């Protein structure tokens, strides 16, 4: 979340308590105090020593209740939000209450019905817990800190259960996904290593464009997209994958976009933070989205590499860098929405509003009313603000935010919780909106590629996209057919 300020975050108040937590629990069996016999079923075993895991401490309150402490970001005790841990050695029908007691934020979507996600060995698909089992309140027992309590009933003794703040999307998952894309040998997709993180993880750069259709004299419109500068904001990765899935698909809109636009995508700006299970910071405790003005090649190597590339492209007269979009997730608001910059020139202000307005028409979960344009001093080091000042006045820099929890569609009365698939769908809709922005709709209407309708191609593209969120529903296709040029 780009827009959280220093004021949202309170330093740990229990001296020597959660601030002293530096590691994750490792197969920690929590048995009643004074118990010394052989471990029994129902003596829960907690673990967070795995990729993107986070749980720093567990206190036994009773056989039905446990206090859980989030491990702070590495080298930065101020941020305690993301959690991701497993529980095993459960007893069938064992009911428990878990209290997450040391959140660093006071405001939270847990006030509005958000709930943690859970999966287990026999049910590997993440699900949200029922909101009625989740409570968020100020607790007198924990120095009036905010506590999120959730009740859960274990039902299968041999299952390992996993709980998380939101659907995890790990560094390894991204690497597997990018490797599977590479194996398809798509002529319009290039993957390169832009640099390495402090812990030597890959900083990937994807370029998606049809090189046959790009002539040097016409100039190349370029869209640059980044995600996961804040590692705990995992919805950003699902949106990013939705964008990529759509742009490499055989959909006629994607084909037209590849002919007219170069897309450069850095899917994970902070791979160390993601791997470590941090919420906001890198390995060395830096909030990278405050260091765009002067990133250090040794302390912020991934940011440094991306900034160098953007500066270099901006100086190339053959490249027209028109968009920079940084994808985040928001912990207190609903829907998808954008932040943009403030300009003196009224015409530029109006032009900057065009893309979010068009996205609003394509994505039912995107809110233009939540979209805002600001120049808050605290945000000076963010990608949106820094690049907004660096690039020329034909370029637009946005932060795309999406709720950790849910969205409200026009006319609806109840929020609809996001799923991995609906996050990806927002990504697909972001990609499709460039067709409207560049007024390329007539190419679809007049020259609709007929081969898309052939059963062989449809089954081939379906098999390529099954499970990765490119399939679209009938209403989407209908809207595409009737879509006219929008200004």
mmCIF file of N, CA, C and O in Angstrom, residues 187-219:
data_model
loop_
_atom_site.group_PDB
_atom_site.id
_atom_site.type_symbol
_atom_site.label_atom_id
_atom_site.label_comp_id
_atom_site.label_asym_id
_atom_site.label_seq_id
_atom_site.Cartn_x
_atom_site.Cartn_y
_atom_site.Cartn_z
ATOM 1 N N UNK A 187 7.070 -15.939 -29.541
ATOM 2 C CA UNK A 187 7.975 -15.010 -30.238
ATOM 3 C C UNK A 187 7.878 -13.571 -29.722
ATOM 4 O O UNK A 187 8.789 -12.777 -29.922
ATOM 5 N N UNK A 188 6.772 -13.241 -29.047
ATOM 6 C CA UNK A 188 6.553 -11.857 -28.602
ATOM 7 C C UNK A 188 6.835 -11.671 -27.113
ATOM 8 O O UNK A 188 6.489 -10.649 -26.531
ATOM 9 N N UNK A 189 7.448 -12.697 -26.470
ATOM 10 C CA UNK A 189 7.751 -12.594 -25.039
ATOM 11 C C UNK A 189 9.247 -12.799 -24.825
ATOM 12 O O UNK A 189 9.828 -13.772 -25.293
ATOM 13 N N UNK A 190 9.853 -11.853 -24.102
ATOM 14 C CA UNK A 190 11.263 -12.004 -23.751
ATOM 15 C C UNK A 190 11.397 -11.860 -22.244
ATOM 16 O O UNK A 190 10.827 -10.945 -21.649
ATOM 17 N N UNK A 191 12.149 -12.786 -21.645
ATOM 18 C CA UNK A 191 12.425 -12.709 -20.195
ATOM 19 C C UNK A 191 13.918 -12.473 -20.016
ATOM 20 O O UNK A 191 14.731 -13.146 -20.635
ATOM 21 N N UNK A 192 14.272 -11.510 -19.181
ATOM 22 C CA UNK A 192 15.691 -11.299 -18.906
ATOM 23 C C UNK A 192 15.897 -11.000 -17.428
ATOM 24 O O UNK A 192 14.961 -10.601 -16.727
ATOM 25 N N UNK A 193 17.109 -11.227 -16.978
ATOM 26 C CA UNK A 193 17.455 -10.914 -15.592
ATOM 27 C C UNK A 193 17.988 -9.499 -15.557
ATOM 28 O O UNK A 193 19.029 -9.201 -16.119
ATOM 29 N N UNK A 194 17.253 -8.646 -14.888
ATOM 30 C CA UNK A 194 17.636 -7.227 -14.838
ATOM 31 C C UNK A 194 18.678 -6.985 -13.754
ATOM 32 O O UNK A 194 19.417 -6.008 -13.792
ATOM 33 N N UNK A 195 18.733 -7.877 -12.781
ATOM 34 C CA UNK A 195 19.689 -7.715 -11.688
ATOM 35 C C UNK A 195 19.457 -8.790 -10.647
ATOM 36 O O UNK A 195 18.689 -9.733 -10.867
ATOM 37 N N UNK A 196 20.113 -8.640 -9.497
ATOM 38 C CA UNK A 196 19.956 -9.587 -8.399
ATOM 39 C C UNK A 196 19.671 -8.816 -7.116
ATOM 40 O O UNK A 196 20.130 -7.683 -6.941
ATOM 41 N N UNK A 197 18.932 -9.440 -6.220
ATOM 42 C CA UNK A 197 18.656 -8.822 -4.917
ATOM 43 C C UNK A 197 19.892 -8.984 -4.026
ATOM 44 O O UNK A 197 20.875 -9.628 -4.401
ATOM 45 N N UNK A 198 19.826 -8.426 -2.815
ATOM 46 C CA UNK A 198 20.945 -8.540 -1.867
ATOM 47 C C UNK A 198 21.260 -10.018 -1.608
ATOM 48 O O UNK A 198 22.423 -10.415 -1.542
ATOM 49 N N UNK A 199 20.214 -10.847 -1.493
ATOM 50 C CA UNK A 199 20.426 -12.282 -1.260
ATOM 51 C C UNK A 199 20.516 -13.080 -2.567
ATOM 52 O O UNK A 199 20.311 -14.285 -2.572
ATOM 53 N N UNK A 200 20.806 -12.378 -3.648
ATOM 54 C CA UNK A 200 21.068 -13.012 -4.949
ATOM 55 C C UNK A 200 19.854 -13.708 -5.554
ATOM 56 O O UNK A 200 19.972 -14.724 -6.248
ATOM 57 N N UNK A 201 18.675 -13.162 -5.299
ATOM 58 C CA UNK A 201 17.489 -13.658 -6.016
ATOM 59 C C UNK A 201 17.307 -12.853 -7.285
ATOM 60 O O UNK A 201 17.690 -11.693 -7.376
ATOM 61 N N UNK A 202 16.656 -13.497 -8.261
ATOM 62 C CA UNK A 202 16.528 -12.876 -9.567
ATOM 63 C C UNK A 202 15.541 -11.721 -9.590
ATOM 64 O O UNK A 202 14.463 -11.804 -9.007
ATOM 65 N N UNK A 203 15.927 -10.652 -10.275
ATOM 66 C CA UNK A 203 14.998 -9.563 -10.582
ATOM 67 C C UNK A 203 14.636 -9.734 -12.056
ATOM 68 O O UNK A 203 15.452 -9.514 -12.944
ATOM 69 N N UNK A 204 13.410 -10.189 -12.304
ATOM 70 C CA UNK A 204 12.996 -10.525 -13.667
ATOM 71 C C UNK A 204 12.378 -9.330 -14.372
ATOM 72 O O UNK A 204 11.641 -8.545 -13.761
ATOM 73 N N UNK A 205 12.648 -9.230 -15.664
ATOM 74 C CA UNK A 205 12.018 -8.236 -16.535
ATOM 75 C C UNK A 205 11.418 -8.965 -17.723
ATOM 76 O O UNK A 205 12.108 -9.720 -18.415
ATOM 77 N N UNK A 206 10.123 -8.774 -17.938
ATOM 78 C CA UNK A 206 9.462 -9.334 -19.126
ATOM 79 C C UNK A 206 9.219 -8.211 -20.119
ATOM 80 O O UNK A 206 8.816 -7.112 -19.746
ATOM 81 N N UNK A 207 9.439 -8.498 -21.401
ATOM 82 C CA UNK A 207 9.067 -7.577 -22.473
ATOM 83 C C UNK A 207 8.076 -8.313 -23.359
ATOM 84 O O UNK A 207 8.370 -9.413 -23.848
ATOM 85 N N UNK A 208 6.890 -7.738 -23.520
ATOM 86 C CA UNK A 208 5.851 -8.366 -24.349
ATOM 87 C C UNK A 208 5.490 -7.408 -25.471
ATOM 88 O O UNK A 208 4.973 -6.308 -25.229
ATOM 89 N N UNK A 209 5.794 -7.789 -26.699
ATOM 90 C CA UNK A 209 5.448 -6.970 -27.869
ATOM 91 C C UNK A 209 5.688 -7.786 -29.121
ATOM 92 O O UNK A 209 6.481 -8.734 -29.113
ATOM 93 N N UNK A 210 4.992 -7.429 -30.184
ATOM 94 C CA UNK A 210 5.221 -8.076 -31.474
ATOM 95 C C UNK A 210 6.259 -7.254 -32.229
ATOM 96 O O UNK A 210 5.948 -6.197 -32.763
ATOM 97 N N UNK A 211 7.499 -7.734 -32.264
ATOM 98 C CA UNK A 211 8.596 -6.948 -32.842
ATOM 99 C C UNK A 211 8.410 -6.722 -34.342
ATOM 100 O O UNK A 211 8.878 -5.724 -34.882
ATOM 101 N N UNK A 212 7.692 -7.610 -35.029
ATOM 102 C CA UNK A 212 7.492 -7.448 -36.482
ATOM 103 C C UNK A 212 6.727 -6.174 -36.816
ATOM 104 O O UNK A 212 6.858 -5.632 -37.905
ATOM 105 N N UNK A 213 5.888 -5.714 -35.896
ATOM 106 C CA UNK A 213 5.013 -4.574 -36.194
ATOM 107 C C UNK A 213 5.577 -3.240 -35.710
ATOM 108 O O UNK A 213 4.881 -2.236 -35.741
ATOM 109 N N UNK A 214 6.798 -3.242 -35.214
ATOM 110 C CA UNK A 214 7.334 -1.994 -34.662
ATOM 111 C C UNK A 214 8.384 -1.410 -35.597
ATOM 112 O O UNK A 214 9.466 -1.967 -35.748
ATOM 113 N N UNK A 215 8.036 -0.294 -36.228
ATOM 114 C CA UNK A 215 9.005 0.335 -37.121
ATOM 115 C C UNK A 215 9.681 1.477 -36.386
ATOM 116 O O UNK A 215 9.022 2.232 -35.668
ATOM 117 N N UNK A 216 11.017 1.632 -36.557
ATOM 118 C CA UNK A 216 11.753 2.651 -35.791
ATOM 119 C C UNK A 216 11.218 4.059 -36.018
ATOM 120 O O UNK A 216 11.153 4.863 -35.098
ATOM 121 N N UNK A 217 10.781 4.363 -37.247
ATOM 122 C CA UNK A 217 10.371 5.749 -37.510
ATOM 123 C C UNK A 217 9.038 6.102 -36.863
ATOM 124 O O UNK A 217 8.731 7.259 -36.638
ATOM 125 N N UNK A 218 8.210 5.094 -36.545
ATOM 126 C CA UNK A 218 6.901 5.400 -35.939
ATOM 127 C C UNK A 218 7.010 5.697 -34.439
ATOM 128 O O UNK A 218 6.109 6.261 -33.850
ATOM 129 N N UNK A 219 8.131 5.289 -33.838
ATOM 130 C CA UNK A 219 8.234 5.474 -32.384
ATOM 131 C C UNK A 219 7.436 4.394 -31.674
ATOM 132 O O UNK A 219 6.428 3.914 -32.184
#
